[in-house]
Coordinates of C-alpha atoms and ligand atoms in Angstrom, one line a residue:
M254 CA -39.5 86.7 -130.1
S255 CA -36.0 87.1 -128.6
K256 CA -33.9 89.8 -130.3
V257 CA -30.4 89.3 -131.6
H258 CA -28.2 92.1 -132.9
V259 CA -25.5 90.8 -135.3
I260 CA -22.6 93.3 -135.6
G261 CA -20.8 92.8 -138.9
G262 CA -22.3 91.9 -142.3
G263 CA -19.5 89.8 -143.8
I264 CA -19.9 86.1 -144.5
I265 CA -19.9 85.2 -140.7
G266 CA -22.4 87.8 -139.7
L267 CA -24.8 87.1 -142.5
S268 CA -24.6 83.3 -142.0
S269 CA -25.3 83.9 -138.3
A270 CA -28.3 86.0 -139.2
W271 CA -29.5 83.3 -141.6
F272 CA -29.5 80.5 -139.0
L273 CA -30.7 82.7 -136.2
R274 CA -33.7 83.7 -138.3
K275 CA -34.3 80.1 -139.1
E276 CA -34.5 79.4 -135.4
G277 CA -37.1 82.1 -135.0
F278 CA -35.1 85.0 -133.6
D279 CA -35.8 88.6 -134.4
V280 CA -32.5 89.6 -136.1
M281 CA -30.9 92.8 -137.0
V282 CA -27.6 93.0 -138.9
I283 CA -25.5 96.1 -138.3
D284 CA -22.6 97.1 -140.5
R285 CA -20.6 100.3 -140.8
T286 CA -20.6 100.0 -144.6
D287 CA -23.3 99.5 -147.2
L288 CA -22.3 95.8 -147.5
A289 CA -21.0 96.4 -151.0
D290 CA -17.4 95.3 -150.3
G291 CA -15.2 93.8 -147.6
A292 CA -13.2 90.6 -147.0
S293 CA -16.1 88.5 -147.8
H294 CA -16.5 89.8 -151.4
G295 CA -13.2 89.7 -153.2
N296 CA -11.9 86.5 -151.8
A297 CA -11.0 83.4 -153.8
G298 CA -14.3 81.6 -153.1
M299 CA -12.8 78.2 -152.3
I300 CA -14.7 75.9 -150.0
V301 CA -12.0 73.6 -148.9
P302 CA -12.2 70.5 -146.8
S303 CA -8.6 70.0 -148.2
H304 CA -7.4 72.8 -145.9
F305 CA -7.5 70.8 -142.7
M306 CA -4.0 71.9 -141.7
P307 CA -4.1 75.0 -139.4
L308 CA -2.1 78.1 -140.5
A309 CA 0.0 77.6 -137.4
S310 CA 1.9 74.4 -138.4
P311 CA 5.5 73.2 -138.1
G312 CA 7.9 74.9 -140.6
V313 CA 5.7 77.9 -141.1
V314 CA 7.8 80.2 -138.9
S315 CA 11.1 79.4 -140.7
Q316 CA 9.5 79.8 -144.1
G317 CA 7.9 83.0 -143.0
I318 CA 11.2 84.5 -141.8
K319 CA 12.7 83.7 -145.3
W320 CA 9.8 85.4 -147.0
M321 CA 10.1 88.5 -144.8
F322 CA 13.3 89.3 -146.7
N323 CA 11.8 89.0 -150.2
S324 CA 9.7 91.9 -151.3
R325 CA 7.7 89.7 -153.8
S326 CA 7.0 86.9 -151.4
P327 CA 3.5 86.0 -150.3
F328 CA 4.0 86.8 -146.6
F329 CA 5.0 89.9 -144.6
V330 CA 4.7 91.3 -141.1
K331 CA 5.0 95.1 -141.1
P332 CA 7.3 95.6 -138.1
R333 CA 5.9 97.8 -135.3
L334 CA 6.3 98.1 -131.6
D335 CA 2.9 97.0 -130.5
I336 CA 2.3 94.7 -127.5
D337 CA -0.7 93.0 -129.1
L338 CA 1.3 92.1 -132.2
I339 CA 4.3 90.8 -130.1
Q340 CA 1.9 88.7 -128.0
W341 CA 0.2 87.4 -131.2
L342 CA 3.5 86.5 -132.8
W343 CA 4.7 84.7 -129.7
K344 CA 1.5 82.6 -129.4
F345 CA 1.7 81.9 -133.2
Y346 CA 5.3 80.7 -132.8
R347 CA 4.2 78.5 -129.9
S348 CA 1.3 77.1 -131.9
C349 CA 3.4 76.0 -134.8
S350 CA 3.7 72.5 -133.3
P351 CA 2.6 69.0 -134.2
E352 CA 0.3 69.1 -131.2
N353 CA -1.6 72.0 -132.6
V354 CA -1.9 70.2 -135.9
N355 CA -3.1 67.0 -134.3
R356 CA -5.8 68.7 -132.3
S357 CA -7.0 70.8 -135.3
V358 CA -7.1 68.6 -138.4
S359 CA -10.3 66.7 -137.7
L360 CA -12.2 69.7 -136.5
L361 CA -11.1 71.8 -139.6
K362 CA -12.1 69.0 -142.0
D363 CA -15.5 68.4 -140.3
F364 CA -16.1 72.2 -140.1
N365 CA -15.5 72.5 -143.8
E366 CA -17.6 69.5 -144.7
L367 CA -20.5 70.9 -142.7
S368 CA -20.3 74.2 -144.5
K369 CA -20.1 72.5 -147.8
D370 CA -23.4 70.6 -147.1
L371 CA -25.0 73.9 -146.1
Y372 CA -23.8 75.6 -149.3
R373 CA -25.4 72.8 -151.2
D374 CA -28.7 73.6 -149.4
F375 CA -28.4 77.2 -150.4
A376 CA -27.6 76.3 -154.0
S377 CA -30.7 74.1 -154.1
K378 CA -33.0 77.0 -153.2
E379 CA -34.9 78.5 -156.0
G380 CA -33.5 81.9 -157.2
F381 CA -30.3 81.5 -155.1
E382 CA -27.6 81.6 -157.7
F383 CA -24.0 82.0 -156.8
C384 CA -22.0 79.9 -159.3
F385 CA -21.6 77.0 -156.8
E386 CA -19.6 74.3 -158.5
E387 CA -18.6 70.9 -157.0
N388 CA -15.6 69.9 -159.1
G389 CA -12.6 69.7 -156.8
L390 CA -9.4 71.7 -156.4
L391 CA -6.0 71.2 -157.9
M392 CA -2.9 71.9 -155.8
L393 CA 0.2 72.4 -158.0
F394 CA 3.9 72.4 -157.3
K395 CA 7.1 73.0 -159.1
S396 CA 9.8 71.8 -156.7
D397 CA 10.5 68.4 -155.2
Q398 CA 10.5 69.8 -151.7
A399 CA 6.9 71.1 -152.2
A400 CA 5.9 67.8 -153.8
E401 CA 7.1 66.0 -150.7
E402 CA 5.3 68.3 -148.3
E403 CA 2.1 68.4 -150.3
E404 CA 2.1 64.6 -150.7
K405 CA 2.5 64.1 -147.0
I406 CA -0.6 66.4 -146.4
A407 CA -2.4 64.5 -149.1
E408 CA -1.8 61.2 -147.3
R409 CA -3.1 62.7 -144.1
G410 CA -6.2 63.9 -146.0
K411 CA -6.8 60.3 -147.3
A412 CA -6.5 59.1 -143.7
L413 CA -9.1 61.7 -142.7
G414 CA -11.4 60.3 -145.4
L415 CA -10.9 62.8 -148.2
E416 CA -10.9 61.8 -151.8
V417 CA -7.4 62.6 -152.9
E418 CA -5.4 61.8 -156.1
I419 CA -1.6 62.4 -156.2
L420 CA -0.6 63.3 -159.8
D421 CA 2.6 63.4 -161.7
K422 CA 3.2 66.1 -164.3
E423 CA 1.6 64.2 -167.1
Q424 CA -1.4 63.4 -165.0
V425 CA -1.7 67.1 -164.1
Q426 CA -1.6 68.1 -167.7
K427 CA -4.3 65.5 -168.6
K428 CA -6.5 66.9 -165.9
E429 CA -5.8 70.6 -166.7
K430 CA -7.3 70.5 -170.2
N431 CA -7.5 74.3 -170.7
L432 CA -3.9 75.4 -170.1
K433 CA -0.3 74.4 -170.6
T434 CA 1.2 73.7 -167.2
E435 CA 4.9 73.7 -166.0
V436 CA 5.0 71.8 -162.8
V437 CA 6.5 68.6 -161.3
G438 CA 3.1 67.4 -160.1
G439 CA -0.1 68.1 -158.2
V440 CA -2.7 66.8 -155.8
F441 CA -6.3 66.8 -156.7
Y442 CA -8.9 67.1 -153.9
A443 CA -12.2 65.9 -155.5
G444 CA -14.4 67.0 -152.6
D445 CA -13.5 70.7 -152.7
T446 CA -16.0 73.2 -154.2
H447 CA -16.1 76.9 -155.1
L448 CA -18.4 79.8 -155.6
Y449 CA -18.6 83.4 -156.5
P450 CA -18.4 85.2 -153.1
N451 CA -19.8 88.6 -154.3
L452 CA -22.9 86.8 -155.7
F453 CA -23.4 84.7 -152.5
I454 CA -23.3 87.8 -150.3
K455 CA -25.7 89.7 -152.5
E456 CA -28.1 86.8 -152.7
T457 CA -27.9 86.2 -148.9
V458 CA -28.7 89.8 -148.1
K459 CA -31.6 89.7 -150.5
H460 CA -33.1 86.5 -149.0
L461 CA -32.5 87.6 -145.4
K462 CA -34.5 90.8 -146.1
L463 CA -37.3 88.7 -147.7
N464 CA -37.3 86.6 -144.5
G465 CA -37.7 89.6 -142.2
V466 CA -34.1 90.3 -141.1
R467 CA -33.6 94.0 -140.6
F468 CA -30.4 95.8 -141.7
K469 CA -28.8 98.9 -140.3
T470 CA -26.0 99.8 -142.7
N471 CA -23.5 102.7 -142.7
S472 CA -23.7 102.5 -138.9
E473 CA -20.5 101.9 -136.9
V474 CA -20.7 100.4 -133.4
V475 CA -18.1 102.2 -131.2
D476 CA -18.9 101.1 -127.7
F477 CA -21.2 99.2 -125.4
N478 CA -23.0 99.9 -122.1
Q479 CA -22.7 96.9 -119.8
N480 CA -24.0 96.0 -116.4
N481 CA -23.7 92.8 -114.3
G482 CA -21.9 90.9 -117.0
L483 CA -24.4 91.8 -119.7
I484 CA -24.4 94.2 -122.6
K485 CA -27.4 96.4 -122.2
E486 CA -26.9 98.8 -125.1
I487 CA -24.8 99.3 -128.2
R488 CA -23.6 102.7 -129.1
Y489 CA -23.1 104.1 -132.5
E490 CA -20.6 106.6 -133.9
N491 CA -23.3 109.2 -134.5
G492 CA -24.1 109.2 -130.8
E493 CA -27.3 107.1 -131.0
S494 CA -27.7 103.9 -129.0
E495 CA -29.9 100.8 -129.0
L496 CA -31.1 98.4 -126.3
V497 CA -30.1 94.8 -126.9
D498 CA -30.9 91.2 -125.6
Q499 CA -28.3 89.1 -127.4
V500 CA -25.3 90.3 -129.4
V501 CA -23.2 88.4 -132.0
L502 CA -19.9 90.0 -132.7
A503 CA -18.8 89.2 -136.2
T504 CA -16.7 92.2 -137.1
G505 CA -13.8 90.2 -138.7
S506 CA -10.4 91.7 -138.3
W507 CA -11.8 94.7 -136.3
S508 CA -13.2 92.5 -133.5
A509 CA -10.3 92.9 -131.1
K510 CA -10.7 96.7 -131.2
L511 CA -14.3 96.5 -130.2
L512 CA -13.8 93.9 -127.5
K513 CA -11.2 96.2 -125.9
K514 CA -14.1 98.5 -125.1
I515 CA -15.5 95.9 -122.8
G516 CA -12.2 94.9 -121.3
F517 CA -11.7 91.7 -123.2
K518 CA -8.3 91.1 -124.8
L519 CA -8.5 89.1 -128.0
L520 CA -5.4 88.1 -129.9
L521 CA -6.2 88.8 -133.5
Q522 CA -4.2 90.3 -136.4
D523 CA -5.3 91.4 -139.9
G524 CA -3.9 89.4 -142.8
K525 CA -4.1 91.6 -145.8
G526 CA -4.5 89.9 -149.2
Y527 CA -5.1 91.1 -152.8
S528 CA -7.2 89.8 -155.7
V529 CA -7.9 90.8 -159.2
T530 CA -10.8 89.4 -161.2
L531 CA -10.5 89.0 -165.0
A532 CA -13.9 89.3 -166.7
E533 CA -14.4 86.5 -169.2
P534 CA -10.7 85.9 -170.0
E535 CA -9.9 83.7 -172.9
L536 CA -7.6 81.5 -170.8
K537 CA -8.5 80.1 -167.4
P538 CA -7.7 76.9 -165.5
A539 CA -10.3 74.1 -165.5
Y540 CA -10.3 73.9 -161.7
P541 CA -9.8 76.1 -158.8
T542 CA -6.0 75.9 -158.4
I543 CA -3.5 76.7 -155.7
L544 CA 0.1 77.3 -156.7
S545 CA 1.6 75.6 -153.7
E546 CA 5.0 77.3 -153.3
E547 CA 3.7 80.8 -153.9
K548 CA 0.4 80.5 -152.1
V549 CA -1.5 82.0 -155.0
A550 CA -5.2 81.0 -155.5
M551 CA -6.8 81.0 -158.9
T552 CA -10.6 80.4 -159.1
P553 CA -12.7 80.2 -162.2
M554 CA -16.0 81.9 -161.1
G555 CA -18.8 81.7 -163.6
N556 CA -17.2 83.1 -166.8
D557 CA -14.6 85.1 -164.8
L558 CA -11.3 84.2 -163.2
R559 CA -10.1 85.5 -159.8
I560 CA -6.5 85.4 -158.7
G561 CA -5.6 86.2 -155.1
G562 CA -2.7 85.9 -152.7
T563 CA -0.4 87.4 -150.1
L564 CA -0.8 87.6 -146.4
E565 CA 0.5 90.9 -145.0
I566 CA 0.1 91.6 -141.3
S567 CA -0.2 95.3 -141.9
N568 CA -2.2 97.0 -139.1
F569 CA -5.0 97.8 -141.6
D570 CA -2.7 99.5 -144.1
P571 CA -5.0 100.0 -147.1
K572 CA -2.0 100.6 -149.5
V573 CA -1.5 98.1 -152.3
N574 CA 2.0 96.8 -152.3
R575 CA 2.8 96.8 -156.1
N576 CA 5.9 94.6 -155.7
R577 CA 4.0 91.9 -153.9
L578 CA 1.2 92.1 -156.5
K579 CA 3.8 91.8 -159.3
G580 CA 5.1 88.7 -157.5
I581 CA 1.6 87.1 -157.7
F582 CA 1.3 87.7 -161.5
E583 CA 4.9 86.6 -162.2
N584 CA 4.2 83.4 -160.2
V585 CA 1.1 82.6 -162.2
A586 CA 3.2 82.6 -165.4
K587 CA 5.7 80.2 -163.9
Y588 CA 3.0 77.5 -163.5
F589 CA 0.8 78.6 -166.5
P590 CA 3.2 80.1 -169.1
E591 CA 0.3 81.1 -171.4
I592 CA -1.1 83.5 -168.7
E593 CA 1.5 86.3 -169.1
P594 CA 2.0 89.0 -166.4
K595 CA 0.8 91.6 -168.9
T596 CA -2.7 90.0 -168.7
F597 CA -3.2 91.7 -165.4
K598 CA -2.1 95.2 -166.4
A599 CA -4.7 97.9 -165.7
Q600 CA -6.9 95.5 -163.6
T601 CA -8.5 96.9 -160.5
V602 CA -6.9 95.5 -157.4
W603 CA -9.1 94.5 -154.5
H604 CA -7.8 94.0 -150.9
G605 CA -9.3 92.5 -147.8
F606 CA -8.2 91.8 -144.3
R607 CA -8.4 88.2 -143.0
P608 CA -8.9 87.9 -139.3
C609 CA -6.0 85.7 -138.1
T610 CA -5.7 84.0 -134.7
P611 CA -2.4 82.7 -133.4
D612 CA -3.3 79.0 -133.7
G613 CA -5.2 79.0 -137.0
L614 CA -8.6 78.2 -135.4
P615 CA -11.5 80.6 -135.3
Y616 CA -13.0 82.0 -132.1
V617 CA -16.6 80.8 -131.8
G618 CA -18.4 80.9 -128.5
R619 CA -19.8 83.1 -125.7
L620 CA -17.4 85.4 -123.9
P621 CA -16.8 84.2 -120.3
T622 CA -17.2 87.7 -118.9
I623 CA -20.2 88.9 -121.0
K624 CA -22.9 86.3 -121.0
N625 CA -25.0 87.8 -123.8
L626 CA -22.2 88.3 -126.3
T627 CA -21.3 85.5 -128.8
L628 CA -18.1 86.0 -130.7
A629 CA -17.6 84.5 -134.2
T630 CA -14.4 85.6 -135.9
G631 CA -10.8 84.6 -136.6
H632 CA -11.4 82.4 -139.7
A633 CA -8.3 83.8 -141.5
M634 CA -8.0 82.1 -144.9
M635 CA -11.2 80.1 -144.5
G636 CA -14.0 82.5 -143.6
M637 CA -15.9 81.8 -146.8
S638 CA -15.4 78.1 -146.4
L639 CA -16.5 78.0 -142.7
G640 CA -19.1 80.7 -142.9
P641 CA -22.4 78.8 -143.0
A642 CA -21.2 76.2 -140.5
T643 CA -20.2 79.1 -138.1
G644 CA -23.6 80.7 -138.6
K645 CA -25.3 77.4 -137.6
L646 CA -23.1 77.1 -134.5
V647 CA -23.9 80.6 -133.5
A648 CA -27.6 79.9 -133.7
Q649 CA -27.2 76.7 -131.7
I650 CA -25.2 78.6 -129.0
I651 CA -27.7 81.4 -128.7
G652 CA -30.6 78.9 -128.8
N653 CA -28.9 76.9 -126.1
K654 CA -28.9 73.8 -128.3
K655 CA -26.3 71.1 -128.6
T656 CA -23.7 72.3 -131.2
D657 CA -22.9 70.3 -134.3
L658 CA -19.1 70.6 -133.6
N659 CA -17.2 70.6 -130.3
L660 CA -16.5 74.2 -129.5
T661 CA -13.9 73.7 -126.7
I662 CA -10.9 74.4 -128.8
M663 CA -12.5 77.4 -130.5
N664 CA -13.1 79.0 -127.1
P665 CA -12.6 82.8 -127.4
D666 CA -10.8 82.8 -124.0
R667 CA -8.1 80.2 -124.9
F668 CA -5.1 82.6 -124.9
Ligands
LIG1568 C1 -7.2 87.5 -151.0 C2 -8.1 86.7 -150.1 C3 -8.5 85.4 -150.6 C4 -9.3 84.6 -149.8 N1 -9.8 83.4 -150.3 C5 -10.6 82.7 -149.5 C6 -11.1 81.4 -150.0 O1 -10.8 81.0 -151.1 N2 -11.8 80.7 -149.2 C7 -12.2 81.1 -147.9 O2 -12.8 80.3 -147.2 N3 -11.7 82.3 -147.4 C8 -10.9 83.1 -148.2 N4 -10.5 84.3 -147.7 C9 -10.8 84.6 -146.3 C10 -12.2 85.2 -146.1 O3 -12.4 86.2 -147.1 C11 -12.3 85.8 -144.7 O4 -12.0 84.8 -143.7 C12 -13.8 86.2 -144.4 O5 -14.2 87.1 -145.4 C13 -13.9 86.8 -143.1 O6 -15.3 87.1 -142.9 P1 -15.9 87.9 -141.7 O7 -17.3 88.0 -141.9 O8 -15.3 87.4 -140.4 O9 -15.2 89.4 -141.9 P2 -15.5 90.5 -142.9 O10 -15.9 90.0 -144.2 O11 -14.3 91.4 -142.8 O12 -16.7 91.2 -142.3 C14 -16.7 92.0 -141.1 C15 -17.7 93.1 -141.3 O13 -17.8 93.8 -140.0 C16 -18.0 95.2 -140.3 N5 -17.5 96.0 -139.1 C17 -16.3 96.0 -138.6 N6 -16.2 96.8 -137.5 C18 -17.5 97.3 -137.4 C19 -18.1 98.1 -136.4 N7 -17.4 98.7 -135.4 N8 -19.4 98.4 -136.5 C20 -20.2 97.9 -137.6 N9 -19.6 97.1 -138.5 C21 -18.3 96.8 -138.4 C22 -17.2 95.4 -141.6 O14 -17.6 96.6 -142.3 C23 -17.4 94.1 -142.3 O15 -18.5 94.2 -143.2 C24 -9.7 85.1 -148.5 C25 -9.3 86.4 -148.1 C26 -8.5 87.2 -148.9 C27 -8.1 88.5 -148.4

């Protein structure tokens, strides 16, 4: 049986391990942590065919510049003199074009739909419980400008075949039965779904172990031995090393750092975000909801409610920015006045780093220079959504099979 070492035990690594095992590979997942936390745990758990617009879209740069000067805004780039950041920003700026949107929308929609189907398969397995609910997503807005922008996206979603309802404020209130809303309108995406990420990760690890996947946790990979365009060995922080056949690199935001070791430059930045999870709150929205202008996500997960937001390109700064966090809570109250900011007092704040590419598309594919390394990262705000489909693609790549999606525009060597 061919061996595959999957480095990284977040949603992308675990999904890769799942589908590789299904194809009969001998799989080991390596992670430097004990898999109890990470970007794939505290995220908002939204599975979103509605998010077919790439992060790099027209208008994002000018909005981002305005946000940079507001300490409570949802976006920030921590200034630093770093050639990798400068190159990333330049490529991001260049990617915020109608051409980038046009080439990305169908792929992102199909990618999300494929993952949604795969989540459905997971949910149908006996003893695989992760609060998977297929009841749509509500996008809310308070300004006419946001209404105009979101309605344009909604029309594009309809053209792509999504089930979309554009709602006025009364229709929003009729749909949102649990809470009083203060908005000008909304868009309802009936085909979106959601889940409890922490449960999904826990269940996946449990089932992978039952299916014979081996785990090497608390083990950081720090380097590789390569020869003739192949990785021969991976090296660990404690000085040990291990021979390998095939390697999947799914180390999220940390992937660029590891790839540097084998001379491959990957443009990738960490997009820090926060979330808090209220256990069994009295008040919670009926649907997963996005507060459009503020980029805040609110997801009912089982009996709990998770609220998340902000994207700070921070160079892995673990500090919680209290001002920005305050901004999230104040913004919730602007849309749902019954959920007052004091509700969030004394809640534990989680943070995670989203792996962000300059054009808003992930990197999925073999490296051109290292034939036995498959890269799967860069899913930014959609790693949970695109996880299972990415895992399936990785197994198809390593098994030399035809892939379900066209990988050309996700080529790791495209910048
Ligand atoms: C606030 C917030 C809300 C979000 N909401 C959503 C959402 O609603 N829907 C959605 O689809 N996505 C969402 N996301 C994005 C999603 O969480 C990420 O895209 C996804 O978790 C990335 O998964 P990953 O497996 O690539 O990386 P990670 O989960 O970061 O996993 C990488 C793993 O690699 C390990 N690792 C790193 N370096 C090494 C090394 N050298 N050796 C060994 N192991 C290593 C790490 O320990 C880690 O476990 C959200 C993110 C945030 C921050």
